[in-house]
Coordinates of C-alpha atoms in Angstrom, one line a residue:
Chain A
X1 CA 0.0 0.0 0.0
X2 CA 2.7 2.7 1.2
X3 CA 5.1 1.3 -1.5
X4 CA 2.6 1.6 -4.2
X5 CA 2.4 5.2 -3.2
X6 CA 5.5 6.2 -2.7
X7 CA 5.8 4.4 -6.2
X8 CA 3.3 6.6 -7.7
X9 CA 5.0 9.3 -6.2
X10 CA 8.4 8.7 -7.6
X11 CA 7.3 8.4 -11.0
X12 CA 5.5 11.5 -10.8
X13 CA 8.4 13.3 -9.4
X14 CA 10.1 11.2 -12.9
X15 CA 7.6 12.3 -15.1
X16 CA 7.5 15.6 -14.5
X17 CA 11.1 15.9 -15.1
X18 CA 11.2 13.8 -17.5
X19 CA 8.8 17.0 -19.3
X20 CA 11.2 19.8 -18.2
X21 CA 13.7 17.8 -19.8
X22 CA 11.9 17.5 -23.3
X23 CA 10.5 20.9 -23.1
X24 CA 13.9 22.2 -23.4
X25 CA 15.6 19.7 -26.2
X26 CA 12.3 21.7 -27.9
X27 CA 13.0 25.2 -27.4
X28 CA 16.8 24.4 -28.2
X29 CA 15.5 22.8 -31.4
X30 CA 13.7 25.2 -32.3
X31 CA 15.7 28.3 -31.1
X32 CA 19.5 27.3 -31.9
X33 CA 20.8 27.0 -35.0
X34 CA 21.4 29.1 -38.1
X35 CA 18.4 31.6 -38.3
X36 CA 16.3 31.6 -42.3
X37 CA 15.3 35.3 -42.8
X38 CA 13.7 34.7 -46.3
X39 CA 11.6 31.9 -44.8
X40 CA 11.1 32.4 -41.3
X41 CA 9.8 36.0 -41.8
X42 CA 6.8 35.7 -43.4
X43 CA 5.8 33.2 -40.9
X44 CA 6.8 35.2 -38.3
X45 CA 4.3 38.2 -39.8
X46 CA 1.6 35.8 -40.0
X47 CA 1.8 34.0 -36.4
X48 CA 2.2 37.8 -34.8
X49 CA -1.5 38.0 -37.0
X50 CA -2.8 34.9 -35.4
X51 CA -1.4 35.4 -31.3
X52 CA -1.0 38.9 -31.1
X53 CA -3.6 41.0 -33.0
X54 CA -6.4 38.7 -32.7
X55 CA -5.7 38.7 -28.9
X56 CA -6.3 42.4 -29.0
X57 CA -10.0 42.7 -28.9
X58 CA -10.0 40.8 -25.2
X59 CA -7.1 43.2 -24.3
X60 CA -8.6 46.0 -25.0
X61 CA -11.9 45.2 -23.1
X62 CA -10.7 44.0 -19.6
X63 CA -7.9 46.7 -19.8
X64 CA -10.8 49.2 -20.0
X65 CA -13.0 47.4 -17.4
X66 CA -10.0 46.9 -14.9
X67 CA -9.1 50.8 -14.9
X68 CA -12.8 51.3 -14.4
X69 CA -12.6 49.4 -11.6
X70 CA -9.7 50.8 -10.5
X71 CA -10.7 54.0 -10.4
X72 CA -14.1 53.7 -8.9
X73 CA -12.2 51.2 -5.9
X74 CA -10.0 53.6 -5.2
X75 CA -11.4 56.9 -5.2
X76 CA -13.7 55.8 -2.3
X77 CA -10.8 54.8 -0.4
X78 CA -8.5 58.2 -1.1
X79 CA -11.6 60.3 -0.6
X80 CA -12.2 59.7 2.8
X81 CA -8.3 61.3 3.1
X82 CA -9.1 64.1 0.7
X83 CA -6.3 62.8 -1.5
X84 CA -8.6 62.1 -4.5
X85 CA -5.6 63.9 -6.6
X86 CA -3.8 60.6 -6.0
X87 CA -5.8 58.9 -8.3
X88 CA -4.0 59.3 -11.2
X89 CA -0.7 57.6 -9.4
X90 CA -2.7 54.8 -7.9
X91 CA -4.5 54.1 -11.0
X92 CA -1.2 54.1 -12.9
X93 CA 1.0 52.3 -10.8
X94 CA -1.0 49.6 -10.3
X95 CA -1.3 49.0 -13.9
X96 CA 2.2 49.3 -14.3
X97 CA 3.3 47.3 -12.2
X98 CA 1.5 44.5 -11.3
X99 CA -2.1 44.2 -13.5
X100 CA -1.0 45.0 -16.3
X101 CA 1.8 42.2 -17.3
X102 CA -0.2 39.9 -14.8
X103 CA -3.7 40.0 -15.8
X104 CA -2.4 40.0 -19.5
X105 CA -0.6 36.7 -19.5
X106 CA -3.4 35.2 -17.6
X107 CA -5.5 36.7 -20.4
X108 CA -3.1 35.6 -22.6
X109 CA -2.5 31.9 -21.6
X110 CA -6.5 31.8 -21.8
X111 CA -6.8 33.2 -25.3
X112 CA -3.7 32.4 -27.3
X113 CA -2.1 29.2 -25.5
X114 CA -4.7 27.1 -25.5
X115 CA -5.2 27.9 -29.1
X116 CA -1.9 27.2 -29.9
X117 CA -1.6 23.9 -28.0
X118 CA -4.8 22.8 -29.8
X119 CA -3.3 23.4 -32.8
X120 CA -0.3 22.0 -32.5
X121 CA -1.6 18.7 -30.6
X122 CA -4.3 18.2 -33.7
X123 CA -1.6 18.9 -36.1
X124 CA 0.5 15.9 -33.5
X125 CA -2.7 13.7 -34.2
X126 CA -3.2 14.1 -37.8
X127 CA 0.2 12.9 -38.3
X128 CA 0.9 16.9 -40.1
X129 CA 4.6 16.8 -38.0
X130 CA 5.5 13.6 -38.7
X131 CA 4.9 14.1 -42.8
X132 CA 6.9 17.5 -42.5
X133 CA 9.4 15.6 -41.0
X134 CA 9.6 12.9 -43.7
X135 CA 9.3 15.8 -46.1
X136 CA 13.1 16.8 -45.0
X137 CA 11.1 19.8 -43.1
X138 CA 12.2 20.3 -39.4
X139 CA 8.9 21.0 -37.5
X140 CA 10.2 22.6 -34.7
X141 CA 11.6 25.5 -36.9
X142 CA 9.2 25.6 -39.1
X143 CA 5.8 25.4 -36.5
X144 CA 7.4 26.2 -33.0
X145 CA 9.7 28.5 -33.7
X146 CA 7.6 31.6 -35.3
X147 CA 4.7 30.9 -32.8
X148 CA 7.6 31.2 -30.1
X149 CA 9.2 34.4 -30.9
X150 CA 5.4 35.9 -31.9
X151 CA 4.1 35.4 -28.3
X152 CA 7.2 37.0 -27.4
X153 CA 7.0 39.9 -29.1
X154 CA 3.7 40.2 -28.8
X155 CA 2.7 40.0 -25.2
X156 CA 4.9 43.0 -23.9
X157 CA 3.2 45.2 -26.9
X158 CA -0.1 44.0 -25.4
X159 CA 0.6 44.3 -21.8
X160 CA 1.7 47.6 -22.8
X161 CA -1.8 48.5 -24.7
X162 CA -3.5 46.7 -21.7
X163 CA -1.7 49.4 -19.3
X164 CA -2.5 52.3 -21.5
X165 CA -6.4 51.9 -22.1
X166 CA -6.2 51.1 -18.5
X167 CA -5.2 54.7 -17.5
X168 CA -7.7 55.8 -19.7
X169 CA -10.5 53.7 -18.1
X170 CA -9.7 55.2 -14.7
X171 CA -9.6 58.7 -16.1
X172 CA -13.3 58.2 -17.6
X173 CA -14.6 57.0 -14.2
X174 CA -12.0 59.0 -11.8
X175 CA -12.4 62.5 -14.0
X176 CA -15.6 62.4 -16.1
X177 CA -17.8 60.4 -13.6
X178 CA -16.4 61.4 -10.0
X179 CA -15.0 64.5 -11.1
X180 CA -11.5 64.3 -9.7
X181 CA -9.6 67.3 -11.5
X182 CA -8.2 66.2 -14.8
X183 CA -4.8 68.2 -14.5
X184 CA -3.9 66.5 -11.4
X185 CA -4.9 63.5 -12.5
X186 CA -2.2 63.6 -15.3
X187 CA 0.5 65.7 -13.4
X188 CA 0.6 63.6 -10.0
X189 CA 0.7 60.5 -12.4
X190 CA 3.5 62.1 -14.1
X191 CA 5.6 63.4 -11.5
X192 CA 4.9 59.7 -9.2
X193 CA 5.6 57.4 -12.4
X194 CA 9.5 56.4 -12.7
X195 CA 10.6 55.1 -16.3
X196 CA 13.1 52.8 -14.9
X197 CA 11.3 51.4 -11.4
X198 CA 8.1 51.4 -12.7
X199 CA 7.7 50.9 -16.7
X200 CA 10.8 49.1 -17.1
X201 CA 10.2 46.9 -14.8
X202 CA 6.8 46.3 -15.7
X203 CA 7.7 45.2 -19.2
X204 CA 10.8 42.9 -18.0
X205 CA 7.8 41.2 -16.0
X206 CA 5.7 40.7 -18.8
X207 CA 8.6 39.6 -21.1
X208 CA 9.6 36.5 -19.0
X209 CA 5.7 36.2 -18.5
X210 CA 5.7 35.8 -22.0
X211 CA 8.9 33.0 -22.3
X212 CA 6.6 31.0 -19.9
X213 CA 3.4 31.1 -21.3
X214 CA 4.2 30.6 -25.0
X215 CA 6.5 28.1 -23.9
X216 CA 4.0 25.9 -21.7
X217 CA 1.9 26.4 -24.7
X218 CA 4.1 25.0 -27.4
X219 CA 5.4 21.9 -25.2
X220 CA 2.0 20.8 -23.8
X221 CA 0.8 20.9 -27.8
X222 CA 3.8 19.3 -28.7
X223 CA 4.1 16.7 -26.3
X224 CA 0.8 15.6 -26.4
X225 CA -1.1 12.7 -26.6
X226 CA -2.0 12.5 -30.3
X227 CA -5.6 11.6 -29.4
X228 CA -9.0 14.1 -28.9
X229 CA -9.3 13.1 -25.4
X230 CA -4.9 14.0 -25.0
X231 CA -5.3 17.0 -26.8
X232 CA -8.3 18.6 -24.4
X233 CA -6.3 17.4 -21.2
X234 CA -3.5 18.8 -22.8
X235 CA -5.1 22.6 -23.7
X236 CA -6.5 22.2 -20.1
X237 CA -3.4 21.9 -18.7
X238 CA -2.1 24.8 -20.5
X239 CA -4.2 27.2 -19.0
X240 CA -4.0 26.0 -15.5
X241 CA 0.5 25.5 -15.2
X242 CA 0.5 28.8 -17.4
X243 CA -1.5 30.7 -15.0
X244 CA 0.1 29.4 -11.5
X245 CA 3.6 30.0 -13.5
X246 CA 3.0 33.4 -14.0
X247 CA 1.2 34.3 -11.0
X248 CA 4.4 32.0 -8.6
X249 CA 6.9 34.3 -10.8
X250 CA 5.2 37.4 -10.5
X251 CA 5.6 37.3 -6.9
X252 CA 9.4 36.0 -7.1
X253 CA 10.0 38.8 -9.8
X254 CA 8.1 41.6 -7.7
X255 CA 10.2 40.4 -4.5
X256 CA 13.1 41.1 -6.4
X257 CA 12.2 44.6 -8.3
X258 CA 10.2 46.1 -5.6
X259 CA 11.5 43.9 -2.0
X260 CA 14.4 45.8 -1.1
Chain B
X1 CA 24.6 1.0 -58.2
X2 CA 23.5 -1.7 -56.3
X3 CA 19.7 -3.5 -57.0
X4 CA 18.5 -3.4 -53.5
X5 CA 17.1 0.0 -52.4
X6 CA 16.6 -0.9 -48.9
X7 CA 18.1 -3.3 -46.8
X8 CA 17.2 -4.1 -43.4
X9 CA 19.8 -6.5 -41.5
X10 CA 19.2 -8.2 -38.2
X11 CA 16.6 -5.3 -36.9
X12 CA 15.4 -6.2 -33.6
X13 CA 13.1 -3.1 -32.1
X14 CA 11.0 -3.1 -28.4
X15 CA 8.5 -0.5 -27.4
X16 CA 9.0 -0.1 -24.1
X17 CA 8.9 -3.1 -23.0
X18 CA 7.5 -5.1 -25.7
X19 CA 9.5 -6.4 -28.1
X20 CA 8.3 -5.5 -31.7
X21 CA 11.0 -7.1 -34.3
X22 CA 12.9 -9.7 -33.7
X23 CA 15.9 -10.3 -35.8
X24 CA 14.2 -9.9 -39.1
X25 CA 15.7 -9.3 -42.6
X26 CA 14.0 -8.2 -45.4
X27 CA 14.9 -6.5 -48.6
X28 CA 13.1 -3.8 -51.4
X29 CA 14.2 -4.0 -54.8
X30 CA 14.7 -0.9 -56.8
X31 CA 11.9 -0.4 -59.2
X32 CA 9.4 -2.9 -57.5
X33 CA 6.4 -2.7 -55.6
X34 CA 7.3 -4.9 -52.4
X35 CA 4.4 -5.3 -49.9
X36 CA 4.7 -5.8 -46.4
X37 CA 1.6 -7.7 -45.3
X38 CA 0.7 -8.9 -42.1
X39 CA -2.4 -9.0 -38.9
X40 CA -2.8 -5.6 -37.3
X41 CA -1.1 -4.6 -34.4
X42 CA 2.5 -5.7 -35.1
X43 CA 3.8 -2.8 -36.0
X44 CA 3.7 -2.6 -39.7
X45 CA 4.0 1.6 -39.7
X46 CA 6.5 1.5 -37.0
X47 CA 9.1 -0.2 -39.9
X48 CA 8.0 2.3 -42.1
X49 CA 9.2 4.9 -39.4
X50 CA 11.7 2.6 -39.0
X51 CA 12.9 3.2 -42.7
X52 CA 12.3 7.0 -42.3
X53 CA 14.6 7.4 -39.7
X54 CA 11.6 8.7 -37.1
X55 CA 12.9 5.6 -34.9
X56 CA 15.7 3.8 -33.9
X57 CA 15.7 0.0 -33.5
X58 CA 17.6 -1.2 -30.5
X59 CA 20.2 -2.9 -32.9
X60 CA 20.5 -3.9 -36.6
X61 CA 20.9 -2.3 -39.8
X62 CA 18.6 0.1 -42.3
X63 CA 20.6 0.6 -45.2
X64 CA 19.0 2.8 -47.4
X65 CA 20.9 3.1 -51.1
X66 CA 23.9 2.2 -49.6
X67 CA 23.4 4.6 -45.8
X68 CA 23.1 2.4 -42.6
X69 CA 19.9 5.2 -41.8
X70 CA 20.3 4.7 -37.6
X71 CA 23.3 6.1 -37.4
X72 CA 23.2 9.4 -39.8
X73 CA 23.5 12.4 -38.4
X74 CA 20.5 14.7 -38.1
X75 CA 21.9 16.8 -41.3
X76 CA 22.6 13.7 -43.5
X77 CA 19.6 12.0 -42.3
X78 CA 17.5 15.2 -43.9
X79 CA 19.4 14.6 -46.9
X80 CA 18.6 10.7 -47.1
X81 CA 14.3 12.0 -47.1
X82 CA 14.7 14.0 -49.6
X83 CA 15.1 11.3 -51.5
X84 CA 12.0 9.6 -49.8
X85 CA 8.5 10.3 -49.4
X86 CA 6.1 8.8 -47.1
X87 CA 2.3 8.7 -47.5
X88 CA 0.2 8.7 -44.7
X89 CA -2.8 6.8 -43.5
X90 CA -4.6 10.2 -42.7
X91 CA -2.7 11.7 -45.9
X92 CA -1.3 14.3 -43.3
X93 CA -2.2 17.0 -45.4
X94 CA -1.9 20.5 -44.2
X95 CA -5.2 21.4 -42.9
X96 CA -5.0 25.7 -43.4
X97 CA -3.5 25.2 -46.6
X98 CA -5.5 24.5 -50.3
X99 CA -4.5 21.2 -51.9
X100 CA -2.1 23.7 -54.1
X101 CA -0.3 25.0 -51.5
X102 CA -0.3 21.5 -50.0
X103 CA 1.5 20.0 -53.0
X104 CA 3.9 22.8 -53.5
X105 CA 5.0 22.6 -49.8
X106 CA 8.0 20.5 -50.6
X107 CA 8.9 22.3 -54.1
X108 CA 8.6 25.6 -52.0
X109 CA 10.5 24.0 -49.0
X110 CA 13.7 22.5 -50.6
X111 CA 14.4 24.6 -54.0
X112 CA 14.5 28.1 -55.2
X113 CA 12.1 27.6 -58.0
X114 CA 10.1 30.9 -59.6
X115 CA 6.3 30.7 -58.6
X116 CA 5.4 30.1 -62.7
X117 CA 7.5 26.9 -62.4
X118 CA 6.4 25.8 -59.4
X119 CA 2.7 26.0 -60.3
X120 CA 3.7 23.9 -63.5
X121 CA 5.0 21.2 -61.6
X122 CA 2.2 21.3 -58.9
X123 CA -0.4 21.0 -61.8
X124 CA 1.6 18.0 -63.4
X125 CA 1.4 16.0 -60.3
X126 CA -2.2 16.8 -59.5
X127 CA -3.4 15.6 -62.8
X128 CA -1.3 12.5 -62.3
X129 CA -3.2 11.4 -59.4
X130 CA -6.8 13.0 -61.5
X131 CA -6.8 16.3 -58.8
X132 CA -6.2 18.9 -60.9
X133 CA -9.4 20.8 -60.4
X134 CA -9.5 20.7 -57.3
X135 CA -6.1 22.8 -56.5
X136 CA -8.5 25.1 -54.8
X137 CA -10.3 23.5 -52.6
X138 CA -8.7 22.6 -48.7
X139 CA -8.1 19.3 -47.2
X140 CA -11.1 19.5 -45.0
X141 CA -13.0 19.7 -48.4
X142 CA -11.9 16.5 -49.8
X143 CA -13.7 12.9 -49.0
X144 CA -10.8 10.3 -47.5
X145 CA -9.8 8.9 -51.1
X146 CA -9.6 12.3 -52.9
X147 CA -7.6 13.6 -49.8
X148 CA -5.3 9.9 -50.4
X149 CA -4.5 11.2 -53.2
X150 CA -4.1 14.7 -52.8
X151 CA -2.0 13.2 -50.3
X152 CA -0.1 11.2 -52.7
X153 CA 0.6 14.5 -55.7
X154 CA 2.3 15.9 -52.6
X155 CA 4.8 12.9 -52.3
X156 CA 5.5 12.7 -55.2
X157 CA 6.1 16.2 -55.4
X158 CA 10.1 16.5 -55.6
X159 CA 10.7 13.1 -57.7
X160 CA 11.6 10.1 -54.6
X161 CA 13.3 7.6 -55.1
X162 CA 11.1 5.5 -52.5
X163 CA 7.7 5.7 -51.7
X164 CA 6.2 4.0 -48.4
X165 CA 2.5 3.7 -48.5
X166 CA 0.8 3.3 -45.4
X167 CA -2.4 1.4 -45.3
X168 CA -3.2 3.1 -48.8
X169 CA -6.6 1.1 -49.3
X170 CA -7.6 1.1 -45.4
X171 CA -11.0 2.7 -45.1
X172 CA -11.7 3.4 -48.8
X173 CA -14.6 2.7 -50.3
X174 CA -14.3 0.1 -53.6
X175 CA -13.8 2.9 -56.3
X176 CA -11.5 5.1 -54.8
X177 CA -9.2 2.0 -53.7
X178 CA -9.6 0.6 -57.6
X179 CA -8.0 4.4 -57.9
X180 CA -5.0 4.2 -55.7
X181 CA -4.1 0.4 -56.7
X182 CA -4.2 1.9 -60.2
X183 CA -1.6 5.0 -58.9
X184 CA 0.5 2.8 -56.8
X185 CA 0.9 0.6 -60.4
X186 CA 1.2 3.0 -62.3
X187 CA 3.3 6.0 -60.8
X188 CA 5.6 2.7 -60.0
X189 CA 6.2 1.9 -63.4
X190 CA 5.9 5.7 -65.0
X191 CA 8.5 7.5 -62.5
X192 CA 10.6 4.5 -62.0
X193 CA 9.8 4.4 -58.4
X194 CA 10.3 2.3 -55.7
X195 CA 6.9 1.3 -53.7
X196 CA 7.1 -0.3 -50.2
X197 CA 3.5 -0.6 -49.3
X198 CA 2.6 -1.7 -45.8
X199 CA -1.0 -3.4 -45.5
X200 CA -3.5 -6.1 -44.6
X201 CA -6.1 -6.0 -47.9
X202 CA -4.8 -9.1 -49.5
X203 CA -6.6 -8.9 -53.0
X204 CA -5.4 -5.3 -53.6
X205 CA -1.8 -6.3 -52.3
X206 CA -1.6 -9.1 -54.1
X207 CA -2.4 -7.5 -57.2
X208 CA 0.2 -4.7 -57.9
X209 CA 3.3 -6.2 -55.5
X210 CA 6.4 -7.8 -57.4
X211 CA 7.1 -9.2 -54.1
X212 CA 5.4 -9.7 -50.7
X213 CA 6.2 -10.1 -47.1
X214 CA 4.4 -11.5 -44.7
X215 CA 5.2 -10.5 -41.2
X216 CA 3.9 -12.2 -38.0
X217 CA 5.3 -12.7 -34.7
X218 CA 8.1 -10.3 -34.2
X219 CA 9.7 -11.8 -38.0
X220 CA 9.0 -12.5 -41.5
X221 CA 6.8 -15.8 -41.5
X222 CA 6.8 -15.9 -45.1
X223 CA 8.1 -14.2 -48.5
X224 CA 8.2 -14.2 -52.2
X225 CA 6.2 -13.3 -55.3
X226 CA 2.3 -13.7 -55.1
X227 CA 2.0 -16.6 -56.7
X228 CA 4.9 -18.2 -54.5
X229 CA 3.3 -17.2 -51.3
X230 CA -0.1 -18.2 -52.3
X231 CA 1.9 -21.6 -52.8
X232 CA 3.5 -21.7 -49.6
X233 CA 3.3 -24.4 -47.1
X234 CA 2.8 -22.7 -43.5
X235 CA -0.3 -22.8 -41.8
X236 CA -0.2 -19.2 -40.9
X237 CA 0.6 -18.0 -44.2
X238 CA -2.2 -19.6 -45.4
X239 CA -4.7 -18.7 -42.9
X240 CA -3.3 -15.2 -43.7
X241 CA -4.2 -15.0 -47.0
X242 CA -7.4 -16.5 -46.9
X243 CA -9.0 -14.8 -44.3
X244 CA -10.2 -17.8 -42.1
X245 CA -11.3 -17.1 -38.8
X246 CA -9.5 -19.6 -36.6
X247 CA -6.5 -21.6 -37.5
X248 CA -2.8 -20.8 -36.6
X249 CA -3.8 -17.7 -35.1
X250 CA -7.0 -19.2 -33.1
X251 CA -10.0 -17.1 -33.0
X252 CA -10.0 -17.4 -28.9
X253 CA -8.2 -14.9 -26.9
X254 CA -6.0 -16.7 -24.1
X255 CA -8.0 -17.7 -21.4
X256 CA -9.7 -20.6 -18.7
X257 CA -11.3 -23.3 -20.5
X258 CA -14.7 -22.4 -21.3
X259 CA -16.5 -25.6 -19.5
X260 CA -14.6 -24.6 -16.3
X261 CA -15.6 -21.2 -16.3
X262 CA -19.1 -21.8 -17.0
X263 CA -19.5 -24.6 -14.3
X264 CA -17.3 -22.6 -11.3
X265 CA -19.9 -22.3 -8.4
X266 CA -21.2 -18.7 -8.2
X267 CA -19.0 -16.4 -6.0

C-alpha cells in the first residue's frame, strides 16, 4: 500500500522531469541553429496576426473594465483622506506594475495558449509533423519556432496597450464620472511614475511572462497525446500550469524589483 | 549501383517493453512494388518509421541506397528523405492550406524555383493522381480517397526515389481503392519508383506487389512473389491469406477453458 504510493510518487516526481527535460531539447531545437530570414519572416508576420492581433480585442476590453474598476475602488478609499488627486498615481502604478503584465498573461495563456496547443496537438494527431518531418522539413523551426518568438514579441506590446487603455478607463470614471480634476490627475501620475522602477520593470515582467506562457503552450501541444481526449487534457493543462507559472513568478520577480 | 534500395539486417526493435522485431531481414528491390503484409497490431508503420529514420531500432541495420539510416546524423539523415516520401494513413495534409499550396509545400520547401514553375510542376502532379481541379479546394473539403491522393501529388512532389505507403486502401470505399491500386501501379512503373506498401487487404496487395512479405510474430513468416506465397506451405501464411477465422492464429483470446468457467460455483 505505502510502497505503491510512494511508487506513484516517484514516477511522478520522474515524469515531470522527464517533461522539463523535453521541453527544453524543444525550445533548443527550435531556437538554436542558423536563423532563415527569407523563410522564417513571413511566418513570423503571419503567427504575430494569429497570437498577437487577434488577442487584442480581449485586451482592450478587460484593460478598459479593470481601470474602471480601479478608479471607482480607489477613489472611495482616497476620498475619505481628501487625496482624490492621487488617483491618477494609484491608478497608474498599479497598472504598471502588477495588473497590467499579470492580468495580460493570464488573459493571454486563456486566449492564445490554449489555441496554440490545440493546434499544434491536432496537427500531433493528424500525423501533419511527422509528414513534415519525412518531407526533410524540421517542424520545430518551421511550427514552434515563429509561434515562439510571436508570443514574445507580442505579449509585452499588449501588456503595454493593456496598461494604457487602462489609465484611460480610470480617467473616464476617476475625471468624467467622479469629477477628480483632470490636471492633477495627469501631473501627479506624471511626477509619481519612474521610467526605470516602474515601466521598465513592468515590461521585463511581462517579457519573461511571456517566455513562460508561449513556452507551456508550445510543449503541452507538442508533447501531447496524439488523441481528442490528449489533446483537451492537454489545452486544459495549459491554462492552468500557465497561470500558476506566471502568478508564482510574478511574486518572485516583484520580491526582487520592488522587495528591497 | 547496387539492385537493393533498402536493406534491413538483423533489426530487432521493443516499445518499451515489448518487443516488436525480432531479428528480421528483409529487402526492397529498386523499381518494385514490395508489400509488407501482415495481422494488425505488429507494428507494420512502425518499420515504415523505422525506414524513415523517425525511430531507432535497438540494434540492426537500415541501409538505405547504400546509408546504414540509424546512425546518420541529423543533417545527413535530412538529406537521405529528400530522397523519400512517405504517404500517410490520414494523408497528413496541411489542414490551413488549399491542396495547391499542400502539394507545393516540398517544391517551396527545398528549391529556389520561380512561382510560374512551381505552379507547372504542382499542376503535373495533380493531374497525375486526376486532382487537378481541385487545387482550390482545402483538405477539410476533400472525401478520405480524394484527400489519399491529394496526399499522394504531394509525395511525389520533388521526384523520390522510394515511396512507403501506409495502409493506402484502409478505409476506402471500392472505387476510390480501384484508384489508388491503379496510382500505386502506375506511378511505379511511369516514374521509375520504388513502392514499399505496408497493409492487410490481401486482394489489392496481391495484385500490384512484385514481391510480398508477410510479417507475424516479431519476424518475416513468409516471402516471395504472389503466386509463390499463395503456394506456400505454412499454416499461418495460409490462414493469412485466406482470411479464415480460426487456425494458426486461433480465434479465442487466451484464457480458462470455457466448460470450467461456466461450471465454477457462483462467487
Amino acid at each position: 500500500m505505502i510502497t505503491t504510493k510512494l511508487q506513484n510518487l516517484g514516477r511522478a516526481t520522474i515524469d515531470t522531469i522527464a517533461g522539463f527535460g523535453r521541453s527544453g531539447v524543444m525550445l533548443f531545437g527550435a531556437l538554436v541553429g542558423k536563423p532563415d530570414f527569407r523563410k522564417g519572416f513571413p511566418l513570423l508576420i503571419k503567427q504575430l496576426y494569429v497570437i498577437g492581433v487577434l488577442s487584442l480585442l480581449i485586451i482592450l476590453v478587460s484593460g478598459l473594465f479593470i481601470g474602471m474598476v480601479l478608479a471607482l475602488q480607489g477613489y472611495t478609499v482616497l476620498s475619505k483622506f481628501g487625496a482624490e488627486g492621487m488617483l491618477g498615481p494609484l491608478v497608474a502604478l498599479s497598472l504598471l506594475r502588477e495588473l497590467g503584465p499579470v492580468v495580460t498573461a493570464l488573459l493571454f495563456a486563456g486566449r492564445a495558449g490554449s489555441a496554440l496547443t490545440a493546434e499544434i496537438g491536432l496537427m500531433k494527431a493528424t500525423e501533419q509533423l511527422s509528414g513534415m518531418e519525412m518531407m526533410a522539413v524540421d517542424p520545430l523551426r518551421r511550427i514552434i519556432a515563429p509561434r515562439f518568438w510571436a508570443g514574445v514579441i507580442s505579449m509585452p506590446l499588449l501588456a503595454l496597450v493593456f496598461t494604457a487603455v487602462g489609465i484611460l478607463g480610470g480617467h473616464l470614471i476617476g475625471v468624467d464620472w467622479l469629477g477628480v480634476d483632470s490636471g492633477s490627475y495627469w501631473s501627479a501620475m506624471q511626477a509619481n511614475v519612474d521610467l526605470y522602477q516602474d515601466v521598465v520593470n513592468g515590461v521585463i515582467k511581462s517579457m519573461v511572462f511571456a517566455v513562460i506562457v508561449i513556452w507551456i503552450a508550445l510543449h503541452k501541444g507538442y508533447d501531447a497525446v496524439p488523441t481528442s481526449e490528449g489533446i483537451s487534457r492537454a489545452t486544459t493543462q495549459t491554462v492552468v500550469t500557465a497561470s500558476l507559472t506566471v502568478l508564482g513568478f510574478d511574486f518572485i520577480l516583484t520580491a526582487l524589483m520592488f522587495g528591497g | 549501383m547496387s539492385d537493393i534500395m533498402v536493406d534491413i539486417q538483423h533489426l530487432s526493435f521493443s516499445r518499451g517493453e515489448r518487443l516488436i522485431y525480432d531479428d528480421m531481414c528483409m529487402q526492397v528491390r529498386r523499381g518494385k512494388v514490395t508489400a509488407i503484409m501482415g495481422p494488425s497490431g505488429i507494428g507494420k508503420t512502425t518499420l515504415l518509421r523505422l525506414i524513415g529514420g523517425q525511430l531507432k531500432p535497438d540494434s540492426g541495420q537500415i541501409l538505405f541506397d547504400g546509408q546504414n539510416i540509424p546512425t546518420l546524423s541529423r543533417a545527413e539523415l535530412y538529406q537521405a528523405r529528400k530522397k523519400m516520401s512517405m504517404l500517410f494513413q490520414s494523408g497528413a495534409l496541411f489542414t490551413e492550406m488549399s491542396v495547391f499550396d499542400n502539394v507545393a509545400f516540398p517544391i517551396r520547401e527545398h528549391t529556389r524555383l520561380p512561382e510560374s514553375l512551381i505552379k507547372l510542376i504542382v499542376l503535373m502532379k495533380l493531374e497525375s493522381v486526376g486532382l487537378r481541379g481541385a487545387r482550390d479546394l482545402m483538405p477539410a473539403e476533400l472525401s478520405g480517397g480524394m484527400a489519399r491522393r491529394a496526399a499522394l501529388a504531394r509525395a511525389i512532389a520533388l521526384d523520390p526515389e522510394l515511396i512507403l505507403y501506409d495502409e493506402p486502401f484502409a478505409g476506402q470505399d471500392p472505387i476510390s481503392m480501384g484508384v489508388i491500386v491503379r496510382l500505386i501501379k502506375e506511378l511505379n512503373n511511369a516514374l521509375g519508383l520504388t513502392s514499399v506498401v505496408v497493409s492487410h487487404d490481401v486482394t489489392e496487395v496481391m495484385s500490384i506487389a512484385d514481391y510480398v512479405y508477410l510479417v507475424a510474430e516479431k519476424k518475416v513468416i513468409g516471402h516471395g512473389t504472389p503466386e509463390q506465397l499463395r503456394q506456400h506451405k505454412s499454416e499461418l501464411v495460409q490462414q493469412f491469406l485466406l482470411g479464415e477465422a480460426d487456425g494458426a492464429v486461433p480465434f479465442h483470446f487466451k484464457a480458462e477453458p470455457y466448460e470450467d468457467e461456466l461450471m465454477e460455483p457462483a462467487r
